[in-house]
mmCIF file of C-alpha atoms in Angstrom:
data_model
loop_
_atom_site.group_PDB
_atom_site.id
_atom_site.type_symbol
_atom_site.label_atom_id
_atom_site.label_comp_id
_atom_site.label_asym_id
_atom_site.label_seq_id
_atom_site.Cartn_x
_atom_site.Cartn_y
_atom_site.Cartn_z
ATOM 1 C CA MET B 1353 55.776 55.703 8.012
ATOM 2 C CA PHE B 1354 54.486 52.998 10.384
ATOM 3 C CA SER B 1355 57.780 53.055 12.328
ATOM 4 C CA ASN B 1356 57.385 56.781 12.975
ATOM 5 C CA MET B 1357 53.975 56.367 14.610
ATOM 6 C CA LYS B 1358 53.581 56.689 18.335
ATOM 7 C CA LEU B 1359 53.273 53.458 20.310
ATOM 8 C CA ALA B 1360 49.744 54.365 21.384
ATOM 9 C CA THR B 1361 48.735 54.877 17.731
ATOM 10 C CA LYS B 1362 50.247 51.528 16.747
ATOM 11 C CA LEU B 1363 48.451 49.729 19.549
ATOM 12 C CA PHE B 1364 45.173 51.421 18.712
ATOM 13 C CA GLY B 1365 45.581 50.567 15.017
ATOM 14 C CA SER B 1366 46.393 46.941 15.823
ATOM 15 C CA PHE B 1367 43.382 46.776 18.124
ATOM 16 C CA VAL B 1368 41.122 48.140 15.376
ATOM 17 C CA ILE B 1369 42.454 45.574 12.877
ATOM 18 C CA VAL B 1370 42.006 42.668 15.296
ATOM 19 C CA LEU B 1371 38.537 43.916 16.246
ATOM 20 C CA THR B 1372 37.557 44.186 12.581
ATOM 21 C CA LEU B 1373 38.785 40.653 11.901
ATOM 22 C CA MET B 1374 36.879 39.339 14.919
ATOM 23 C CA ILE B 1375 33.684 41.078 13.825
ATOM 24 C CA GLY B 1376 34.077 39.681 10.301
ATOM 25 C CA LEU B 1377 34.708 36.186 11.648
ATOM 26 C CA GLY B 1378 31.719 36.490 13.965
ATOM 27 C CA ILE B 1379 29.423 37.523 11.111
ATOM 28 C CA TYR B 1380 30.704 34.667 8.961
ATOM 29 C CA SER B 1381 30.165 32.186 11.816
ATOM 30 C CA ILE B 1382 26.625 33.434 12.430
ATOM 31 C CA VAL B 1383 25.792 33.031 8.729
ATOM 32 C CA GLN B 1384 27.193 29.501 8.654
ATOM 33 C CA LEU B 1385 25.378 28.550 11.848
ATOM 34 C CA ALA B 1386 22.156 29.882 10.365
ATOM 35 C CA VAL B 1387 22.657 27.607 7.328
ATOM 36 C CA VAL B 1388 23.257 24.569 9.538
ATOM 37 C CA ASN B 1389 20.311 25.516 11.765
ATOM 38 C CA GLN B 1390 18.035 25.801 8.758
ATOM 39 C CA SER B 1391 19.041 22.316 7.635
ATOM 40 C CA THR B 1392 18.629 21.001 11.174
ATOM 41 C CA VAL B 1393 15.115 22.407 11.404
ATOM 42 C CA GLU B 1394 14.278 20.885 8.016
ATOM 43 C CA ILE B 1395 15.487 17.472 9.194
ATOM 44 C CA ALA B 1396 13.751 17.625 12.570
ATOM 45 C CA ASP B 1397 10.442 19.113 11.397
ATOM 46 C CA ASN B 1398 10.058 17.572 7.947
ATOM 47 C CA TRP B 1399 12.573 14.959 6.924
ATOM 48 C CA LEU B 1400 12.613 12.614 9.941
ATOM 49 C CA PRO B 1401 8.826 12.735 10.532
ATOM 50 C CA SER B 1402 8.276 12.097 6.813
ATOM 51 C CA VAL B 1403 10.480 8.999 6.742
ATOM 52 C CA LYS B 1404 8.837 7.653 9.896
ATOM 53 C CA THR B 1405 5.312 8.318 8.620
ATOM 54 C CA ILE B 1406 5.794 6.827 5.160
ATOM 55 C CA ALA B 1407 7.405 3.731 6.693
ATOM 56 C CA ALA B 1408 4.318 3.357 8.909
ATOM 57 C CA VAL B 1409 2.044 3.724 5.853
ATOM 58 C CA LYS B 1410 3.878 0.943 4.051
ATOM 59 C CA ALA B 1411 3.687 -1.293 7.136
ATOM 60 C CA ASP B 1412 -0.060 -0.668 7.432
ATOM 61 C CA VAL B 1413 -0.614 -1.434 3.748
ATOM 62 C CA ASN B 1414 1.228 -4.736 4.131
ATOM 63 C CA ARG B 1415 -0.809 -5.548 7.235
ATOM 64 C CA LEU B 1416 -4.068 -4.736 5.436
ATOM 65 C CA ARG B 1417 -3.121 -7.081 2.623
ATOM 66 C CA ALA B 1418 -2.322 -9.862 5.087
ATOM 67 C CA LEU B 1419 -5.638 -9.347 6.893
ATOM 68 C CA GLU B 1420 -7.576 -9.546 3.629
ATOM 69 C CA LEU B 1421 -5.903 -12.819 2.697
ATOM 70 C CA ARG B 1422 -6.602 -14.151 6.167
ATOM 71 C CA LEU B 1423 -10.240 -13.110 5.843
ATOM 72 C CA ALA B 1424 -10.506 -14.994 2.557
ATOM 73 C CA MET B 1425 -9.264 -18.209 4.197
ATOM 74 C CA GLU B 1426 -11.086 -17.889 7.524
ATOM 75 C CA ALA B 1427 -14.092 -20.162 8.161
ATOM 76 C CA ASP B 1428 -14.977 -19.377 11.772
ATOM 77 C CA ALA B 1429 -17.694 -16.719 12.006
ATOM 78 C CA ALA B 1430 -16.316 -15.145 15.168
ATOM 79 C CA GLU B 1431 -12.824 -14.891 13.676
ATOM 80 C CA ILE B 1432 -14.241 -13.395 10.490
ATOM 81 C CA ASP B 1433 -15.945 -10.633 12.485
ATOM 82 C CA ALA B 1434 -12.737 -9.943 14.435
ATOM 83 C CA VAL B 1435 -10.623 -9.738 11.280
ATOM 84 C CA LYS B 1436 -13.174 -7.479 9.591
ATOM 85 C CA LYS B 1437 -12.965 -5.051 12.502
ATOM 86 C CA GLU B 1438 -9.177 -5.031 12.257
ATOM 87 C CA VAL B 1439 -9.399 -4.423 8.505
ATOM 88 C CA GLU B 1440 -11.688 -1.439 9.088
ATOM 89 C CA GLN B 1441 -9.294 -0.007 11.675
ATOM 90 C CA LYS B 1442 -6.291 -0.532 9.426
ATOM 91 C CA VAL B 1443 -8.004 1.344 6.607
ATOM 92 C CA LEU B 1444 -8.609 4.268 8.973
ATOM 93 C CA ASP B 1445 -4.953 4.134 10.084
ATOM 94 C CA ILE B 1446 -3.717 4.292 6.492
ATOM 95 C CA LYS B 1447 -5.937 7.267 5.629
ATOM 96 C CA SER B 1448 -4.866 9.115 8.777
ATOM 97 C CA LYS B 1449 -1.153 8.605 8.182
ATOM 98 C CA VAL B 1450 -1.372 9.545 4.508
ATOM 99 C CA GLN B 1451 -3.117 12.773 5.513
ATOM 100 C CA ALA B 1452 -0.364 13.440 8.057
ATOM 101 C CA TYR B 1453 2.312 12.856 5.428
ATOM 102 C CA GLU B 1454 0.615 15.213 2.966
ATOM 103 C CA LYS B 1455 1.368 18.128 5.313
ATOM 104 C CA LEU B 1456 5.093 17.299 5.081
ATOM 105 C CA VAL B 1457 5.306 17.159 1.276
ATOM 106 C CA SER B 1458 7.649 19.842 -0.034
ATOM 107 C CA SER B 1459 9.381 19.378 -3.412
ATOM 108 C CA PRO B 1460 7.620 19.040 -6.808
ATOM 109 C CA GLU B 1461 9.132 15.573 -7.250
ATOM 110 C CA GLU B 1462 7.771 14.500 -3.889
ATOM 111 C CA LYS B 1463 4.325 15.871 -4.768
ATOM 112 C CA GLN B 1464 4.315 13.827 -7.964
ATOM 113 C CA ILE B 1465 5.249 10.588 -6.191
ATOM 114 C CA PHE B 1466 2.753 11.304 -3.417
ATOM 115 C CA ALA B 1467 0.019 11.788 -6.032
ATOM 116 C CA THR B 1468 0.834 8.327 -7.391
ATOM 117 C CA LEU B 1469 0.616 6.903 -3.888
ATOM 118 C CA THR B 1470 -2.782 8.471 -3.152
ATOM 119 C CA SER B 1471 -4.142 7.491 -6.566
ATOM 120 C CA ASN B 1472 -3.210 3.850 -6.007
ATOM 121 C CA MET B 1473 -4.522 4.042 -2.450
ATOM 122 C CA THR B 1474 -7.948 5.261 -3.629
ATOM 123 C CA VAL B 1475 -8.212 2.407 -6.123
ATOM 124 C CA TYR B 1476 -7.039 -0.173 -3.602
ATOM 125 C CA LEU B 1477 -9.377 0.928 -0.827
ATOM 126 C CA ALA B 1478 -12.286 0.870 -3.272
ATOM 127 C CA ALA B 1479 -11.309 -2.694 -4.166
ATOM 128 C CA ASP B 1480 -11.136 -3.487 -0.450
ATOM 129 C CA GLU B 1481 -14.750 -2.363 -0.026
ATOM 130 C CA LYS B 1482 -15.844 -4.634 -2.888
ATOM 131 C CA PHE B 1483 -13.819 -7.477 -1.402
ATOM 132 C CA THR B 1484 -15.455 -7.030 1.995
ATOM 133 C CA ALA B 1485 -18.943 -6.889 0.479
ATOM 134 C CA LEU B 1486 -18.357 -10.095 -1.489
ATOM 135 C CA MET B 1487 -17.017 -11.844 1.586
ATOM 136 C CA GLN B 1488 -20.122 -10.695 3.478
ATOM 137 C CA ALA B 1489 -22.225 -12.304 0.738
ATOM 138 C CA ARG B 1490 -20.161 -15.530 1.046
ATOM 139 C CA ARG B 1491 -18.851 -15.107 -2.520
ATOM 140 C CA THR B 1492 -15.311 -16.020 -1.561
ATOM 141 C CA ALA B 1493 -14.145 -16.981 -5.057
ATOM 142 C CA ASP B 1494 -15.190 -13.612 -6.495
ATOM 143 C CA ALA B 1495 -13.627 -11.812 -3.551
ATOM 144 C CA VAL B 1496 -10.289 -13.559 -4.076
ATOM 145 C CA LYS B 1497 -10.336 -12.596 -7.769
ATOM 146 C CA ILE B 1498 -10.412 -8.949 -6.705
ATOM 147 C CA LEU B 1499 -7.393 -9.408 -4.434
ATOM 148 C CA THR B 1500 -5.369 -11.191 -7.109
ATOM 149 C CA GLY B 1501 -6.438 -8.959 -9.995
ATOM 150 C CA ASP B 1502 -6.023 -5.209 -10.421
ATOM 151 C CA ALA B 1503 -5.939 -4.718 -6.654
ATOM 152 C CA TYR B 1504 -2.643 -6.585 -6.537
ATOM 153 C CA LYS B 1505 -1.150 -4.222 -9.117
ATOM 154 C CA VAL B 1506 -2.146 -1.068 -7.255
ATOM 155 C CA TYR B 1507 -0.996 -2.674 -3.991
ATOM 156 C CA ASN B 1508 2.485 -2.994 -5.499
ATOM 157 C CA GLY B 1509 2.141 0.523 -6.843
ATOM 158 C CA MET B 1510 1.504 1.840 -3.326
ATOM 159 C CA ARG B 1511 4.534 -0.013 -1.979
ATOM 160 C CA ASP B 1512 6.771 1.271 -4.775
ATOM 161 C CA ALA B 1513 5.619 4.855 -4.243
ATOM 162 C CA ALA B 1514 6.230 4.581 -0.498
ATOM 163 C CA ASP B 1515 9.758 3.278 -1.148
ATOM 164 C CA LYS B 1516 10.479 6.153 -3.531
ATOM 165 C CA LEU B 1517 9.257 8.710 -0.997
ATOM 166 C CA ALA B 1518 11.443 7.186 1.718
ATOM 167 C CA GLN B 1519 14.497 7.218 -0.569
ATOM 168 C CA LEU B 1520 13.732 10.778 -1.618
ATOM 169 C CA LYS B 1521 13.759 11.895 2.010
ATOM 170 C CA THR B 1522 17.170 10.337 2.631
ATOM 171 C CA GLN B 1523 18.945 12.655 0.214
ATOM 172 C CA LEU B 1524 21.756 14.501 1.962
ATOM 173 C CA GLN B 1525 21.258 18.020 3.234
ATOM 174 C CA PRO B 1526 23.901 20.626 2.206
ATOM 175 C CA HIS B 1527 25.824 20.431 5.498
ATOM 176 C CA GLN B 1528 25.898 16.624 5.251
ATOM 177 C CA ALA B 1529 27.037 16.670 1.622
ATOM 178 C CA ARG B 1530 29.905 19.010 2.550
ATOM 179 C CA VAL B 1531 31.182 16.478 5.091
ATOM 180 C CA VAL B 1532 31.041 13.646 2.562
ATOM 181 C CA SER B 1533 32.854 15.764 -0.030
ATOM 182 C CA ARG B 1534 35.517 16.926 2.438
ATOM 183 C CA ILE B 1535 36.313 13.474 3.835
ATOM 184 C CA GLN B 1536 37.067 12.176 0.334
ATOM 185 C CA GLN B 1537 39.782 14.759 -0.353
ATOM 186 C CA GLU B 1538 43.284 13.276 -0.576
ATOM 187 C CA ASP B 1539 44.793 15.846 1.810
ATOM 188 C CA GLN B 1540 42.123 15.185 4.463
ATOM 189 C CA PRO B 1541 43.579 12.739 7.047
ATOM 190 C CA GLY B 1542 40.458 12.862 9.216
ATOM 191 C CA LEU B 1543 37.518 15.006 10.156
ATOM 192 C CA VAL B 1544 35.711 16.055 13.329
ATOM 193 C CA VAL B 1545 32.054 16.895 12.644
ATOM 194 C CA ALA B 1546 30.480 19.207 15.230
ATOM 195 C CA HIS B 1547 26.879 19.252 14.050
ATOM 196 C CA GLY B 1548 24.077 19.967 16.493
ATOM 197 C CA LEU B 1549 21.432 17.702 17.962
ATOM 198 C CA GLY B 1550 19.005 16.434 15.329
ATOM 199 C CA SER B 1551 21.117 17.522 12.360
ATOM 200 C CA GLY B 1552 21.452 14.001 10.955
ATOM 201 C CA LYS B 1553 24.916 12.976 12.161
ATOM 202 C CA THR B 1554 24.045 9.290 11.822
ATOM 203 C CA LEU B 1555 23.204 9.652 8.144
ATOM 204 C CA THR B 1556 26.295 11.823 7.648
ATOM 205 C CA SER B 1557 28.558 9.089 8.999
ATOM 206 C CA ILE B 1558 26.803 6.377 6.982
ATOM 207 C CA ALA B 1559 27.070 8.416 3.774
ATOM 208 C CA ALA B 1560 30.732 9.232 4.435
ATOM 209 C CA GLN B 1561 31.650 5.588 4.897
ATOM 210 C CA ASP B 1562 29.681 4.596 1.805
ATOM 211 C CA ALA B 1563 31.405 7.299 -0.259
ATOM 212 C CA MET B 1564 34.858 6.163 0.883
ATOM 213 C CA ASP B 1565 33.949 2.584 -0.054
ATOM 214 C CA ALA B 1566 35.730 1.071 2.940
ATOM 215 C CA PRO B 1567 34.893 -0.846 6.130
ATOM 216 C CA ALA B 1568 34.641 1.138 9.340
ATOM 217 C CA ASP B 1569 34.569 0.862 13.124
ATOM 218 C CA VAL B 1570 31.667 2.830 14.594
ATOM 219 C CA VAL B 1571 31.615 3.867 18.246
ATOM 220 C CA VAL B 1572 28.163 4.652 19.631
ATOM 221 C CA PRO B 1573 26.465 4.288 23.038
ATOM 222 C CA ALA B 1574 25.420 0.690 23.682
ATOM 223 C CA ALA B 1575 21.749 1.663 23.620
ATOM 224 C CA LEU B 1576 22.093 2.979 20.046
ATOM 225 C CA LYS B 1577 23.879 0.018 18.437
ATOM 226 C CA ALA B 1578 20.727 -1.620 17.135
ATOM 227 C CA ASN B 1579 19.356 1.706 15.885
ATOM 228 C CA TYR B 1580 22.572 2.482 13.981
ATOM 229 C CA ALA B 1581 22.416 -0.910 12.285
ATOM 230 C CA LYS B 1582 18.784 -0.256 11.284
ATOM 231 C CA GLU B 1583 19.721 3.150 9.846
ATOM 232 C CA ARG B 1584 22.386 1.526 7.659
ATOM 233 C CA VAL B 1585 19.814 -0.897 6.264
ATOM 234 C CA LYS B 1586 17.347 1.950 5.694
ATOM 235 C CA HIS B 1587 19.695 4.334 3.893
ATOM 236 C CA LEU B 1588 22.127 2.108 1.985
ATOM 237 C CA GLN B 1589 21.262 0.335 -1.247
ATOM 238 C CA ASN B 1590 23.647 -2.482 -0.278
ATOM 239 C CA PRO B 1591 24.393 -2.337 3.476
ATOM 240 C CA ARG B 1592 26.582 -5.455 3.229
ATOM 241 C CA LYS B 1593 28.929 -3.889 0.691
ATOM 242 C CA ASN B 1594 31.040 -2.045 3.276
ATOM 243 C CA THR B 1595 30.875 -3.592 6.707
ATOM 244 C CA ALA B 1596 30.658 -1.487 9.837
ATOM 245 C CA ASN B 1597 31.667 -2.857 13.221
ATOM 246 C CA VAL B 1598 29.337 -1.042 15.602
#
Protein backbone atom coordinates (compact mmCIF):
# COMPACT_ATOMS: atom_id res chain seq x y z
CA MET A 1 0.00 0.00 0.00
CA PHE A 2 2.81 2.41 0.95
CA SER A 3 4.67 1.61 -2.29
CA ASN A 4 1.64 2.62 -4.34
CA MET A 5 1.47 6.09 -2.81
CA LYS A 6 2.57 9.11 -4.77
CA LEU A 7 6.00 10.53 -3.96
CA ALA A 8 4.45 13.77 -2.74
CA THR A 9 2.20 11.82 -0.34
CA LYS A 10 5.16 9.83 0.97
CA LEU A 11 7.20 12.97 1.54
CA PHE A 12 4.30 14.70 3.25
CA GLY A 13 3.67 11.66 5.46
CA SER A 14 7.35 11.44 6.39
CA PHE A 15 7.38 15.15 7.17
CA VAL A 16 4.34 14.77 9.43
CA ILE A 17 5.97 11.86 11.29
CA VAL A 18 9.26 13.72 11.77
CA LEU A 19 7.39 16.86 12.85
CA THR A 20 5.35 14.86 15.36
CA LEU A 21 8.49 13.28 16.79
CA MET A 22 10.17 16.68 17.06
CA ILE A 23 7.15 18.17 18.82
CA GLY A 24 7.05 15.23 21.24
CA LEU A 25 10.78 15.53 21.92
CA GLY A 26 10.43 19.28 22.43
CA ILE A 27 7.61 18.82 24.95
CA TYR A 28 9.61 16.17 26.80
CA SER A 29 12.68 18.44 26.88
CA ILE A 30 10.65 21.38 28.19
CA VAL A 31 9.21 19.21 30.98
CA GLN A 32 12.66 17.95 31.96
CA LEU A 33 14.13 21.45 31.88
CA ALA A 34 11.29 22.65 34.09
CA VAL A 35 12.17 19.92 36.63
CA VAL A 36 15.85 20.91 36.62
CA ASN A 37 14.93 24.61 36.81
CA GLN A 38 12.69 23.97 39.79
CA SER A 39 15.54 22.22 41.58
CA THR A 40 17.94 24.99 40.59
CA VAL A 41 15.63 27.64 42.01
CA GLU A 42 15.27 25.62 45.22
CA ILE A 43 19.06 25.41 45.58
CA ALA A 44 19.69 29.07 44.77
CA ASP A 45 16.82 30.57 46.78
CA ASN A 46 16.60 28.19 49.74
CA TRP A 47 19.27 25.55 50.04
CA LEU A 48 22.49 27.56 49.58
CA PRO A 49 21.32 30.57 51.65
CA SER A 50 20.18 28.17 54.39
CA VAL A 51 23.53 26.40 54.62
CA LYS A 52 25.38 29.73 54.66
CA THR A 53 23.09 31.23 57.30
CA ILE A 54 23.13 28.27 59.68
CA ALA A 55 26.93 28.07 59.41
CA ALA A 56 27.08 31.76 60.39
CA VAL A 57 24.75 31.09 63.36
CA LYS A 58 27.02 28.33 64.62
CA ALA A 59 30.09 30.55 64.22
CA ASP A 60 28.39 33.35 66.16
CA VAL A 61 27.36 30.98 68.95
CA ASN A 62 30.95 29.77 69.27
CA ARG A 63 32.19 33.37 69.31
CA LEU A 64 29.66 34.32 72.00
CA ARG A 65 30.84 31.45 74.16
CA ALA A 66 34.47 32.51 73.74
CA LEU A 67 33.62 36.11 74.63
CA GLU A 68 31.81 35.03 77.79
CA LEU A 69 34.78 32.97 78.94
CA ARG A 70 37.07 35.89 78.18
CA LEU A 71 34.80 38.19 80.17
CA ALA A 72 34.99 35.83 83.14
CA MET A 73 38.80 35.96 83.12
CA GLU A 74 39.24 39.65 82.31
CA ALA A 75 40.40 41.99 85.10
CA ASP A 76 40.88 45.29 83.28
CA ALA A 77 37.79 47.49 83.52
CA ALA A 78 38.20 48.99 80.06
CA GLU A 79 38.58 45.55 78.48
CA ILE A 80 35.54 44.29 80.37
CA ASP A 81 33.42 47.10 78.93
CA ALA A 82 34.72 46.40 75.41
CA VAL A 83 34.00 42.67 75.66
CA LYS A 84 30.53 43.33 77.06
CA LYS A 85 29.71 45.50 74.05
CA GLU A 86 30.90 42.75 71.72
CA VAL A 87 28.80 40.20 73.61
CA GLU A 88 25.71 42.40 73.21
CA GLN A 89 26.36 42.77 69.48
CA LYS A 90 26.94 39.05 69.04
CA VAL A 91 23.62 38.28 70.72
CA LEU A 92 21.88 40.64 68.28
CA ASP A 93 23.70 38.96 65.36
CA ILE A 94 22.55 35.51 66.45
CA LYS A 95 18.91 36.60 66.81
CA SER A 96 18.98 38.31 63.41
CA LYS A 97 20.45 35.32 61.59
CA VAL A 98 18.10 32.85 63.26
CA GLN A 99 15.16 35.00 62.15
CA ALA A 100 16.57 35.04 58.61
CA TYR A 101 16.93 31.26 58.63
CA GLU A 102 13.35 30.78 59.85
CA LYS A 103 12.08 32.20 56.54
CA LEU A 104 13.97 29.44 54.68
CA VAL A 105 12.63 26.51 56.71
CA SER A 106 10.63 24.15 54.50
CA SER A 107 10.26 20.47 55.48
CA PRO A 108 8.58 19.16 58.67
CA GLU A 109 11.86 17.56 59.75
CA GLU A 110 13.66 20.86 59.35
CA LYS A 111 10.95 22.66 61.35
CA GLN A 112 11.40 20.18 64.19
CA ILE A 113 15.18 20.61 64.30
CA PHE A 114 14.83 24.38 64.02
CA ALA A 115 12.43 24.36 66.98
CA THR A 116 15.10 22.56 69.02
CA LEU A 117 17.64 25.17 67.98
CA THR A 118 15.44 28.12 68.96
CA SER A 119 14.43 26.48 72.24
CA ASN A 120 18.06 25.99 73.23
CA MET A 121 18.88 29.49 72.03
CA THR A 122 16.19 31.04 74.26
CA VAL A 123 17.52 29.19 77.30
CA TYR A 124 21.13 30.05 76.51
CA LEU A 125 20.51 33.75 75.92
CA ALA A 126 18.57 33.93 79.19
CA ALA A 127 21.57 32.35 80.91
CA ASP A 128 23.80 34.90 79.17
CA GLU A 129 21.77 37.74 80.70
CA LYS A 130 22.17 36.22 84.17
CA PHE A 131 25.88 35.73 83.53
CA THR A 132 26.30 39.36 82.49
CA ALA A 133 24.37 40.62 85.52
CA LEU A 134 26.50 38.55 87.90
CA MET A 135 29.69 39.77 86.26
CA GLN A 136 28.41 43.34 86.63
CA ALA A 137 27.94 42.65 90.35
CA ARG A 138 31.51 41.24 90.53
CA ARG A 139 30.17 37.77 91.42
CA THR A 140 32.55 36.01 89.07
CA ALA A 141 32.36 32.59 90.74
CA ASP A 142 28.56 32.49 90.44
CA ALA A 143 28.75 33.71 86.86
CA VAL A 144 31.17 30.94 85.90
CA LYS A 145 28.85 28.34 87.46
CA ILE A 146 26.16 29.44 85.01
CA LEU A 147 28.50 29.01 82.04
CA THR A 148 29.63 25.56 83.13
CA GLY A 149 26.21 24.33 84.24
CA ASP A 150 23.00 24.01 82.24
CA ALA A 151 24.13 26.75 79.86
CA TYR A 152 26.89 24.46 78.63
CA LYS A 153 24.36 21.73 77.84
CA VAL A 154 22.10 24.00 75.81
CA TYR A 155 25.17 25.49 74.11
CA ASN A 156 26.03 22.00 72.84
CA GLY A 157 22.39 21.51 71.96
CA MET A 158 22.47 24.61 69.75
CA ARG A 159 25.62 23.40 68.01
CA ASP A 160 24.18 19.93 67.42
CA ALA A 161 20.95 21.36 66.00
CA ALA A 162 22.91 23.67 63.68
CA ASP A 163 24.96 20.71 62.43
CA LYS A 164 21.81 18.68 61.77
CA LEU A 165 20.24 21.55 59.83
CA ALA A 166 23.38 21.94 57.71
CA GLN A 167 23.48 18.20 56.97
CA LEU A 168 19.78 18.21 56.18
CA LYS A 169 20.30 20.93 53.58
CA THR A 170 23.04 18.96 51.84
CA GLN A 171 20.71 16.15 50.80
CA LEU A 172 20.82 15.66 47.04
CA GLN A 173 18.17 17.18 44.82
CA PRO A 174 16.46 14.83 42.30
CA HIS A 175 18.61 15.92 39.34
CA GLN A 176 21.77 15.41 41.43
CA ALA A 177 20.66 11.99 42.66
CA ARG A 178 20.03 10.89 39.06
CA VAL A 179 23.64 11.70 38.16
CA VAL A 180 24.98 9.74 41.13
CA SER A 181 22.76 6.77 40.27
CA ARG A 182 23.68 6.85 36.57
CA ILE A 183 27.45 7.08 37.09
CA GLN A 184 27.40 3.92 39.21
CA GLN A 185 25.86 1.76 36.47
CA GLU A 186 28.24 -0.88 35.10
CA ASP A 187 27.54 0.02 31.46
CA GLN A 188 28.25 3.73 32.08
CA PRO A 189 31.86 4.45 30.99
CA GLY A 190 31.56 8.16 31.76
CA LEU A 191 29.11 11.00 32.03
CA VAL A 192 28.88 14.62 30.91
CA VAL A 193 26.63 16.66 33.22
CA ALA A 194 25.17 19.79 31.60
CA HIS A 195 23.42 21.37 34.57
CA GLY A 196 22.83 25.11 34.67
CA LEU A 197 24.44 27.81 36.77
CA GLY A 198 23.62 27.44 40.46
CA SER A 199 22.22 23.92 40.15
CA GLY A 200 24.76 22.41 42.55
CA LYS A 201 27.31 20.86 40.18
CA THR A 202 30.00 20.94 42.86
CA LEU A 203 27.92 18.85 45.24
CA THR A 204 26.94 16.55 42.37
CA SER A 205 30.58 15.80 41.59
CA ILE A 206 31.47 15.32 45.26
CA ALA A 207 28.54 12.94 45.78
CA ALA A 208 29.37 11.00 42.61
CA GLN A 209 32.96 10.45 43.67
CA ASP A 210 31.88 9.45 47.18
CA ALA A 211 29.35 6.97 45.77
CA MET A 212 31.96 5.38 43.50
CA ASP A 213 34.31 5.05 46.48
CA ALA A 214 37.41 5.92 44.47
CA PRO A 215 40.03 8.69 44.27
CA ALA A 216 39.56 11.35 41.62
CA ASP A 217 41.29 14.15 39.73
CA VAL A 218 39.21 17.33 39.77
CA VAL A 219 39.79 20.11 37.25
CA VAL A 220 38.49 23.52 38.32
CA PRO A 221 39.59 27.14 37.74
CA ALA A 222 42.54 28.06 39.95
CA ALA A 223 40.43 30.57 41.86
CA LEU A 224 37.99 27.82 42.91
CA LYS A 225 40.47 25.22 44.19
CA ALA A 226 40.25 26.29 47.82
CA ASN A 227 36.46 26.54 47.65
CA TYR A 228 36.14 23.03 46.20
CA ALA A 229 38.28 21.64 49.02
CA LYS A 230 36.07 23.42 51.58
CA GLU A 231 32.92 21.98 49.98
CA ARG A 232 34.34 18.46 50.30
CA VAL A 233 34.95 19.01 54.01
CA LYS A 234 31.45 20.47 54.44
CA HIS A 235 29.51 17.73 52.65
CA LEU A 236 31.47 14.53 53.29
CA GLN A 237 31.37 12.62 56.56
CA ASN A 238 34.97 11.51 55.95
CA PRO A 239 36.62 13.76 53.33
CA ARG A 240 39.92 11.87 53.68
CA LYS A 241 38.37 8.53 52.73
CA ASN A 242 38.57 9.13 48.97
CA THR A 243 41.21 11.63 48.00
CA ALA A 244 40.61 14.22 45.31
CA ASN A 245 43.49 15.91 43.51
CA VAL A 246 42.10 19.37 42.76
